[in-house]
Amino acid sequence: MDQGGNPGGAVRSRLLAVTRPYGRAQTARSMVQLGVTFCLWAASYAAAHCMIGDWPLVGMSCAALAACFVVRLFMIQHDCGHRSFFTSSVANDRLGFWLGVITMTPYHCWRRFHAQHHAHSGNLDQRGVGDILTLTRREYEALSPARQRWYRIYRNPVVMLLIGPPLLFVLRQRTTYKVPQAWRLERRSVHLTNLALVAGLLPLALLPEPWQALGLHLAMMSMAAIAGVWLFYVQHQFSEAYWEHAPRWESWRASMHGASYYRLPAPLRWLTANIGLHHIHHLDARIPNYRLFECFTRHPEFAEPPTLGIRDSLRCVRLRLWDEEQQRMVPFPAGGA
């Protein structure tokens, strides 16, 4: 571990001293970001419902645009979960809950799982909580053929990046499956979000084609879920990622080497609320999304971590295992899927 004054801890402290000035929310800026994003989502969502009956392609295009703004609203919810969007914890939690109704993501439940992801990212002895399951090559080769097939199905890009995300956001997050009984606040968050979601979707029943309207909503959410999971996937599942066993694991390395800088064009950077600067976010989650790029451009040390462009990121879908000898993510051995 990199605590207790060892060299890793000193590096982390030095980097946090650089990020500290950026780690306070600016309320007016947060409110403008929230207002603009919510209005753009509401307008494109309403347009989708108005157009889908007479102009299906236009309606679906509006739904796709609305999905982009759902992703951005989720990133604001993500900031709330880190208590970085407002200076008030209460304000963060209240906004986070209602954004969770739009994104179909129970806020308090997601927040706790995500905190565990931040605490253990890249730690080979703390896998499986809030993460994409990643086996080492030795672990995979030690599995029975049946379990290898299961893992190959799980890591298949069609399953993981196209089928899985809608199932996770639309269905899995409606349940308390794998939420410990002792997590009372988190389990209550699931139920309250579901009630609010049902109440919010009831007006769709008043539309001329209610099932069409519900299908459009689910299509929007499916597109947003796929985009969101892709962002999470590519920022931790690249070839030069960082994985280490607990005695040698260092949190600053997990941030600066285990989370990528996903270099996106300015419009996509805006839509994704700078989440591509994932290495800085993992180093200091107190920084609001709208200050990440400012921190990045003013401090050259943050240009050093692994950088992926869009074309580079597409090659990451082949990487399924962590090879401890090579210290890199690798595809399945020859003969694998």
GROMACS .gro file of C-alpha atoms in nm:
model
  337
    1MET     CA    1   0.000   0.000   0.000
    2ASP     CA    2   0.115   0.357  -0.064
    3GLN     CA    3   0.025   0.491   0.279
    4GLY     CA    4   0.242   0.561   0.579
    5GLY     CA    5   0.514   0.778   0.432
    6ASN     CA    6   0.671   0.534   0.184
    7PRO     CA    7   0.783   0.664  -0.158
    8GLY     CA    8   0.449   0.584  -0.320
    9GLY     CA    9   0.268   0.781  -0.055
   10ALA     CA   10   0.500   1.076  -0.114
   11VAL     CA   11   0.425   1.073  -0.487
   12ARG     CA   12   0.052   1.062  -0.418
   13SER     CA   13   0.078   1.352  -0.173
   14ARG     CA   14   0.275   1.557  -0.425
   15LEU     CA   15   0.017   1.497  -0.698
   16LEU     CA   16  -0.274   1.575  -0.464
   17ALA     CA   17  -0.106   1.902  -0.373
   18VAL     CA   18  -0.128   1.992  -0.742
   19THR     CA   19  -0.496   1.897  -0.775
   20ARG     CA   20  -0.615   2.046  -0.445
   21PRO     CA   21  -0.686   2.399  -0.580
   22TYR     CA   22  -0.929   2.250  -0.835
   23GLY     CA   23  -1.124   2.044  -0.584
   24ARG     CA   24  -1.397   2.285  -0.482
   25ALA     CA   25  -1.729   2.314  -0.662
   26GLN     CA   26  -1.840   2.646  -0.809
   27THR     CA   27  -2.212   2.658  -0.741
   28ALA     CA   28  -2.310   2.898  -1.019
   29ARG     CA   29  -2.114   2.697  -1.274
   30SER     CA   30  -2.271   2.374  -1.153
   31MET     CA   31  -2.621   2.520  -1.178
   32VAL     CA   32  -2.563   2.643  -1.534
   33GLN     CA   33  -2.426   2.303  -1.638
   34LEU     CA   34  -2.720   2.124  -1.481
   35GLY     CA   35  -2.978   2.360  -1.631
   36VAL     CA   36  -2.837   2.350  -1.983
   37THR     CA   37  -2.799   1.971  -1.982
   38PHE     CA   38  -3.144   1.903  -1.838
   39CYS     CA   39  -3.315   2.138  -2.086
   40LEU     CA   40  -3.135   1.983  -2.381
   41TRP     CA   41  -3.233   1.636  -2.263
   42ALA     CA   42  -3.596   1.734  -2.203
   43ALA     CA   43  -3.624   1.906  -2.542
   44SER     CA   44  -3.474   1.617  -2.738
   45TYR     CA   45  -3.679   1.363  -2.538
   46ALA     CA   46  -4.003   1.552  -2.606
   47ALA     CA   47  -3.910   1.589  -2.974
   48ALA     CA   48  -3.852   1.213  -2.998
   49HIS     CA   49  -4.204   1.142  -2.871
   50CYS     CA   50  -4.357   1.403  -3.102
   51MET     CA   51  -4.179   1.272  -3.411
   52ILE     CA   52  -4.177   0.895  -3.364
   53GLY     CA   53  -4.531   0.839  -3.494
   54ASP     CA   54  -4.509   1.024  -3.828
   55TRP     CA   55  -4.132   1.036  -3.882
   56PRO     CA   56  -3.980   0.728  -3.714
   57LEU     CA   57  -3.623   0.796  -3.829
   58VAL     CA   58  -3.637   1.154  -3.704
   59GLY     CA   59  -3.791   1.032  -3.378
   60MET     CA   60  -3.516   0.776  -3.324
   61SER     CA   61  -3.252   1.035  -3.409
   62CYS     CA   62  -3.399   1.261  -3.139
   63ALA     CA   63  -3.397   0.965  -2.898
   64ALA     CA   64  -3.029   0.905  -2.977
   65LEU     CA   65  -2.958   1.272  -2.906
   66ALA     CA   66  -3.152   1.246  -2.580
   67ALA     CA   67  -2.939   0.941  -2.491
   68CYS     CA   68  -2.628   1.157  -2.527
   69PHE     CA   69  -2.768   1.401  -2.273
   70VAL     CA   70  -2.862   1.111  -2.041
   71VAL     CA   71  -2.493   1.020  -2.044
   72ARG     CA   72  -2.404   1.378  -1.949
   73LEU     CA   73  -2.669   1.379  -1.673
   74PHE     CA   74  -2.519   1.054  -1.545
   75MET     CA   75  -2.180   1.223  -1.528
   76ILE     CA   76  -2.334   1.499  -1.318
   77GLN     CA   77  -2.489   1.231  -1.097
   78HIS     CA   78  -2.141   1.077  -1.081
   79ASP     CA   79  -2.002   1.408  -0.951
   80CYS     CA   80  -2.281   1.419  -0.693
   81GLY     CA   81  -2.178   1.071  -0.581
   82HIS     CA   82  -1.828   1.201  -0.513
   83ARG     CA   83  -1.979   1.509  -0.339
   84SER     CA   84  -1.796   1.729  -0.590
   85PHE     CA   85  -2.082   1.894  -0.783
   86PHE     CA   86  -2.200   2.115  -0.496
   87THR     CA   87  -2.023   2.217  -0.177
   88SER     CA   88  -2.320   2.083   0.024
   89SER     CA   89  -2.339   1.705   0.077
   90VAL     CA   90  -2.716   1.732   0.117
   91ALA     CA   91  -2.751   1.915  -0.216
   92ASN     CA   92  -2.532   1.655  -0.388
   93ASP     CA   93  -2.737   1.368  -0.249
   94ARG     CA   94  -3.075   1.521  -0.331
   95LEU     CA   95  -2.979   1.605  -0.687
   96GLY     CA   96  -2.806   1.268  -0.725
   97PHE     CA   97  -3.123   1.083  -0.626
   98TRP     CA   98  -3.344   1.263  -0.881
   99LEU     CA   99  -3.087   1.230  -1.157
  100GLY     CA  100  -3.083   0.861  -1.069
  101VAL     CA  101  -3.451   0.845  -1.162
  102ILE     CA  102  -3.370   0.981  -1.510
  103THR     CA  103  -3.067   0.754  -1.552
  104MET     CA  104  -3.244   0.454  -1.393
  105THR     CA  105  -2.955   0.425  -1.147
  106PRO     CA  106  -3.036   0.413  -0.772
  107TYR     CA  107  -2.808   0.687  -0.644
  108HIS     CA  108  -2.707   0.572  -0.296
  109CYS     CA  109  -2.661   0.212  -0.402
  110TRP     CA  110  -2.452   0.306  -0.703
  111ARG     CA  111  -2.252   0.556  -0.495
  112ARG     CA  112  -2.139   0.293  -0.244
  113PHE     CA  113  -2.040   0.038  -0.506
  114HIS     CA  114  -1.858   0.307  -0.704
  115ALA     CA  115  -1.666   0.419  -0.394
  116GLN     CA  116  -1.537   0.063  -0.361
  117HIS     CA  117  -1.428   0.072  -0.724
  118HIS     CA  118  -1.224   0.384  -0.653
  119ALA     CA  119  -1.075   0.235  -0.337
  120HIS     CA  120  -0.961  -0.091  -0.501
  121SER     CA  121  -0.918  -0.021  -0.874
  122GLY     CA  122  -0.625  -0.222  -1.010
  123ASN     CA  123  -0.594  -0.435  -0.694
  124LEU     CA  124  -0.585  -0.802  -0.793
  125ASP     CA  125  -0.690  -0.906  -0.442
  126GLN     CA  126  -0.994  -0.677  -0.434
  127ARG     CA  127  -1.164  -0.747  -0.766
  128GLY     CA  128  -1.531  -0.780  -0.841
  129VAL     CA  129  -1.694  -0.487  -0.661
  130GLY     CA  130  -1.807  -0.215  -0.900
  131ASP     CA  131  -1.568  -0.343  -1.165
  132ILE     CA  132  -1.567  -0.543  -1.486
  133LEU     CA  133  -1.458  -0.894  -1.392
  134THR     CA  134  -1.101  -0.943  -1.515
  135LEU     CA  135  -0.909  -1.268  -1.470
  136THR     CA  136  -0.535  -1.314  -1.495
  137ARG     CA  137  -0.408  -1.544  -1.765
  138ARG     CA  138  -0.302  -1.803  -1.505
  139GLU     CA  139  -0.645  -1.793  -1.340
  140TYR     CA  140  -0.816  -1.842  -1.675
  141GLU     CA  141  -0.595  -2.136  -1.773
  142ALA     CA  142  -0.667  -2.303  -1.436
  143LEU     CA  143  -1.044  -2.297  -1.497
  144SER     CA  144  -1.242  -2.595  -1.618
  145PRO     CA  145  -1.347  -2.584  -1.986
  146ALA     CA  146  -1.704  -2.500  -1.884
  147ARG     CA  147  -1.596  -2.203  -1.670
  148GLN     CA  148  -1.364  -2.085  -1.945
  149ARG     CA  149  -1.659  -2.085  -2.183
  150TRP     CA  150  -1.864  -1.884  -1.932
  151TYR     CA  151  -1.587  -1.626  -1.900
  152ARG     CA  152  -1.549  -1.607  -2.279
  153ILE     CA  153  -1.923  -1.539  -2.310
  154TYR     CA  154  -1.908  -1.276  -2.036
  155ARG     CA  155  -1.611  -1.099  -2.203
  156ASN     CA  156  -1.753  -1.123  -2.555
  157PRO     CA  157  -1.790  -0.763  -2.680
  158VAL     CA  158  -2.146  -0.824  -2.800
  159VAL     CA  159  -2.248  -0.944  -2.454
  160MET     CA  160  -2.042  -0.700  -2.248
  161LEU     CA  161  -2.088  -0.384  -2.454
  162LEU     CA  162  -2.420  -0.427  -2.639
  163ILE     CA  163  -2.645  -0.670  -2.451
  164GLY     CA  164  -2.518  -0.630  -2.097
  165PRO     CA  165  -2.550  -0.251  -2.049
  166PRO     CA  166  -2.927  -0.227  -2.116
  167LEU     CA  167  -2.987  -0.532  -1.896
  168LEU     CA  168  -2.783  -0.371  -1.618
  169PHE     CA  169  -2.945  -0.028  -1.628
  170VAL     CA  170  -3.302  -0.124  -1.718
  171LEU     CA  171  -3.346  -0.452  -1.525
  172ARG     CA  172  -3.062  -0.536  -1.284
  173GLN     CA  173  -3.066  -0.197  -1.113
  174ARG     CA  174  -3.436  -0.241  -1.035
  175THR     CA  175  -3.343  -0.512  -0.785
  176THR     CA  176  -3.139  -0.540  -0.466
  177TYR     CA  177  -2.953  -0.842  -0.606
  178LYS     CA  178  -2.605  -0.857  -0.448
  179VAL     CA  179  -2.679  -0.553  -0.230
  180PRO     CA  180  -2.591  -0.664   0.127
  181GLN     CA  181  -2.877  -0.675   0.375
  182ALA     CA  182  -2.683  -0.443   0.607
  183TRP     CA  183  -2.683  -0.167   0.343
  184ARG     CA  184  -3.022  -0.031   0.444
  185LEU     CA  185  -2.986   0.314   0.288
  186GLU     CA  186  -2.867   0.164  -0.037
  187ARG     CA  187  -3.146  -0.094  -0.055
  188ARG     CA  188  -3.404   0.176   0.023
  189SER     CA  189  -3.254   0.385  -0.257
  190VAL     CA  190  -3.334   0.107  -0.505
  191HIS     CA  191  -3.697   0.087  -0.397
  192LEU     CA  192  -3.752   0.464  -0.385
  193THR     CA  193  -3.593   0.507  -0.727
  194ASN     CA  194  -3.823   0.240  -0.868
  195LEU     CA  195  -4.131   0.411  -0.722
  196ALA     CA  196  -4.023   0.749  -0.861
  197LEU     CA  197  -3.948   0.588  -1.197
  198VAL     CA  198  -4.294   0.432  -1.219
  199ALA     CA  199  -4.453   0.766  -1.128
  200GLY     CA  200  -4.242   0.945  -1.388
  201LEU     CA  201  -4.330   0.699  -1.665
  202LEU     CA  202  -4.705   0.692  -1.593
  203PRO     CA  203  -4.773   0.995  -1.821
  204LEU     CA  204  -4.654   0.783  -2.113
  205ALA     CA  205  -4.971   0.576  -2.064
  206LEU     CA  206  -5.174   0.883  -2.159
  207LEU     CA  207  -5.009   0.916  -2.499
  208PRO     CA  208  -5.188   0.785  -2.812
  209GLU     CA  209  -4.941   0.495  -2.849
  210PRO     CA  210  -4.826   0.414  -2.491
  211TRP     CA  211  -4.630   0.100  -2.582
  212GLN     CA  212  -4.451   0.285  -2.858
  213ALA     CA  213  -4.367   0.563  -2.612
  214LEU     CA  214  -4.234   0.312  -2.358
  215GLY     CA  215  -4.030   0.141  -2.629
  216LEU     CA  216  -3.881   0.476  -2.728
  217HIS     CA  217  -3.786   0.545  -2.366
  218LEU     CA  218  -3.619   0.206  -2.332
  219ALA     CA  219  -3.437   0.259  -2.663
  220MET     CA  220  -3.303   0.591  -2.536
  221MET     CA  221  -3.189   0.430  -2.211
  222SER     CA  222  -3.031   0.136  -2.394
  223MET     CA  223  -2.824   0.368  -2.612
  224ALA     CA  224  -2.717   0.574  -2.311
  225ALA     CA  225  -2.626   0.258  -2.116
  226ILE     CA  226  -2.412   0.125  -2.402
  227ALA     CA  227  -2.226   0.454  -2.431
  228GLY     CA  228  -2.175   0.479  -2.055
  229VAL     CA  229  -2.043   0.125  -2.015
  230TRP     CA  230  -1.811   0.176  -2.312
  231LEU     CA  231  -1.657   0.480  -2.144
  232PHE     CA  232  -1.607   0.289  -1.820
  233TYR     CA  233  -1.470  -0.015  -2.005
  234VAL     CA  234  -1.215   0.157  -2.222
  235GLN     CA  235  -1.074   0.366  -1.939
  236HIS     CA  236  -0.965   0.062  -1.739
  237GLN     CA  237  -0.930  -0.218  -1.997
  238PHE     CA  238  -0.638  -0.108  -2.214
  239SER     CA  239  -0.312  -0.289  -2.287
  240GLU     CA  240  -0.079  -0.098  -2.050
  241ALA     CA  241  -0.324  -0.095  -1.760
  242TYR     CA  242  -0.217  -0.139  -1.398
  243TRP     CA  243  -0.297  -0.447  -1.190
  244GLU     CA  244  -0.104  -0.553  -0.882
  245HIS     CA  245  -0.146  -0.768  -0.573
  246ALA     CA  246  -0.228  -0.594  -0.246
  247PRO     CA  247   0.120  -0.583  -0.086
  248ARG     CA  248   0.262  -0.398  -0.388
  249TRP     CA  249  -0.051  -0.215  -0.501
  250GLU     CA  250  -0.025   0.166  -0.495
  251SER     CA  251  -0.328   0.389  -0.534
  252TRP     CA  252  -0.143   0.663  -0.720
  253ARG     CA  253  -0.025   0.410  -0.980
  254ALA     CA  254  -0.380   0.274  -1.007
  255SER     CA  255  -0.488   0.630  -1.092
  256MET     CA  256  -0.206   0.748  -1.315
  257HIS     CA  257  -0.138   0.417  -1.492
  258GLY     CA  258  -0.453   0.212  -1.438
  259ALA     CA  259  -0.695   0.476  -1.568
  260SER     CA  260  -0.651   0.617  -1.917
  261TYR     CA  261  -0.674   0.962  -2.067
  262TYR     CA  262  -0.937   0.908  -2.336
  263ARG     CA  263  -0.859   1.182  -2.585
  264LEU     CA  264  -1.189   1.288  -2.741
  265PRO     CA  265  -1.289   1.573  -2.975
  266ALA     CA  266  -1.419   1.880  -2.791
  267PRO     CA  267  -1.792   1.808  -2.857
  268LEU     CA  268  -1.759   1.454  -2.718
  269ARG     CA  269  -1.551   1.580  -2.429
  270TRP     CA  270  -1.839   1.816  -2.346
  271LEU     CA  271  -2.105   1.543  -2.379
  272THR     CA  272  -1.907   1.310  -2.153
  273ALA     CA  273  -1.830   1.587  -1.900
  274ASN     CA  274  -1.453   1.533  -1.928
  275ILE     CA  275  -1.472   1.179  -1.789
  276GLY     CA  276  -1.201   1.089  -2.042
  277LEU     CA  277  -0.955   1.257  -1.803
  278HIS     CA  278  -1.005   0.950  -1.593
  279HIS     CA  279  -0.658   0.938  -1.446
  280ILE     CA  280  -0.702   1.278  -1.282
  281HIS     CA  281  -1.051   1.187  -1.165
  282HIS     CA  282  -0.926   0.867  -1.002
  283LEU     CA  283  -0.641   1.054  -0.838
  284ASP     CA  284  -0.868   1.321  -0.692
  285ALA     CA  285  -1.243   1.260  -0.720
  286ARG     CA  286  -1.315   1.592  -0.543
  287ILE     CA  287  -1.256   1.780  -0.870
  288PRO     CA  288  -1.584   1.876  -1.045
  289ASN     CA  289  -1.601   1.760  -1.406
  290TYR     CA  290  -1.582   2.118  -1.538
  291ARG     CA  291  -1.242   2.175  -1.373
  292LEU     CA  292  -1.070   1.856  -1.490
  293PHE     CA  293  -0.959   1.991  -1.827
  294GLU     CA  294  -0.828   2.308  -1.666
  295CYS     CA  295  -0.618   2.098  -1.427
  296PHE     CA  296  -0.499   1.881  -1.716
  297THR     CA  297  -0.387   2.167  -1.938
  298ARG     CA  298  -0.203   2.358  -1.663
  299HIS     CA  299   0.006   2.071  -1.529
  300PRO     CA  300   0.223   1.874  -1.773
  301GLU     CA  301   0.263   1.576  -1.537
  302PHE     CA  302  -0.095   1.479  -1.618
  303ALA     CA  303  -0.014   1.435  -1.987
  304GLU     CA  304   0.208   1.135  -1.909
  305PRO     CA  305  -0.044   0.853  -1.832
  306PRO     CA  306  -0.168   0.609  -2.102
  307THR     CA  307  -0.351   0.800  -2.374
  308LEU     CA  308  -0.612   0.652  -2.606
  309GLY     CA  309  -0.770   0.806  -2.913
  310ILE     CA  310  -1.096   0.675  -3.053
  311ARG     CA  311  -0.921   0.443  -3.300
  312ASP     CA  312  -0.688   0.312  -3.026
  313SER     CA  313  -0.982   0.245  -2.797
  314LEU     CA  314  -1.154   0.018  -3.051
  315ARG     CA  315  -0.862  -0.222  -3.029
  316CYS     CA  316  -0.919  -0.264  -2.655
  317VAL     CA  317  -1.218  -0.495  -2.712
  318ARG     CA  318  -0.973  -0.777  -2.793
  319LEU     CA  319  -0.813  -0.759  -2.447
  320ARG     CA  320  -0.966  -1.007  -2.202
  321LEU     CA  321  -0.697  -1.117  -1.952
  322TRP     CA  322  -0.423  -0.966  -1.738
  323ASP     CA  323  -0.087  -1.131  -1.807
  324GLU     CA  324   0.120  -1.101  -1.488
  325GLU     CA  325   0.444  -1.195  -1.663
  326GLN     CA  326   0.408  -0.937  -1.941
  327GLN     CA  327   0.234  -0.684  -1.712
  328ARG     CA  328  -0.027  -0.604  -1.973
  329MET     CA  329  -0.379  -0.690  -2.088
  330VAL     CA  330  -0.383  -0.960  -2.355
  331PRO     CA  331  -0.637  -1.144  -2.575
  332PHE     CA  332  -0.747  -1.497  -2.502
  333PRO     CA  333  -0.484  -1.764  -2.577
  334ALA     CA  334  -0.492  -1.915  -2.924
  335GLY     CA  335  -0.812  -2.108  -2.968
  336GLY     CA  336  -1.011  -1.879  -2.736
  337ALA     CA  337  -1.307  -1.669  -2.845
   0.00000   0.00000   0.00000
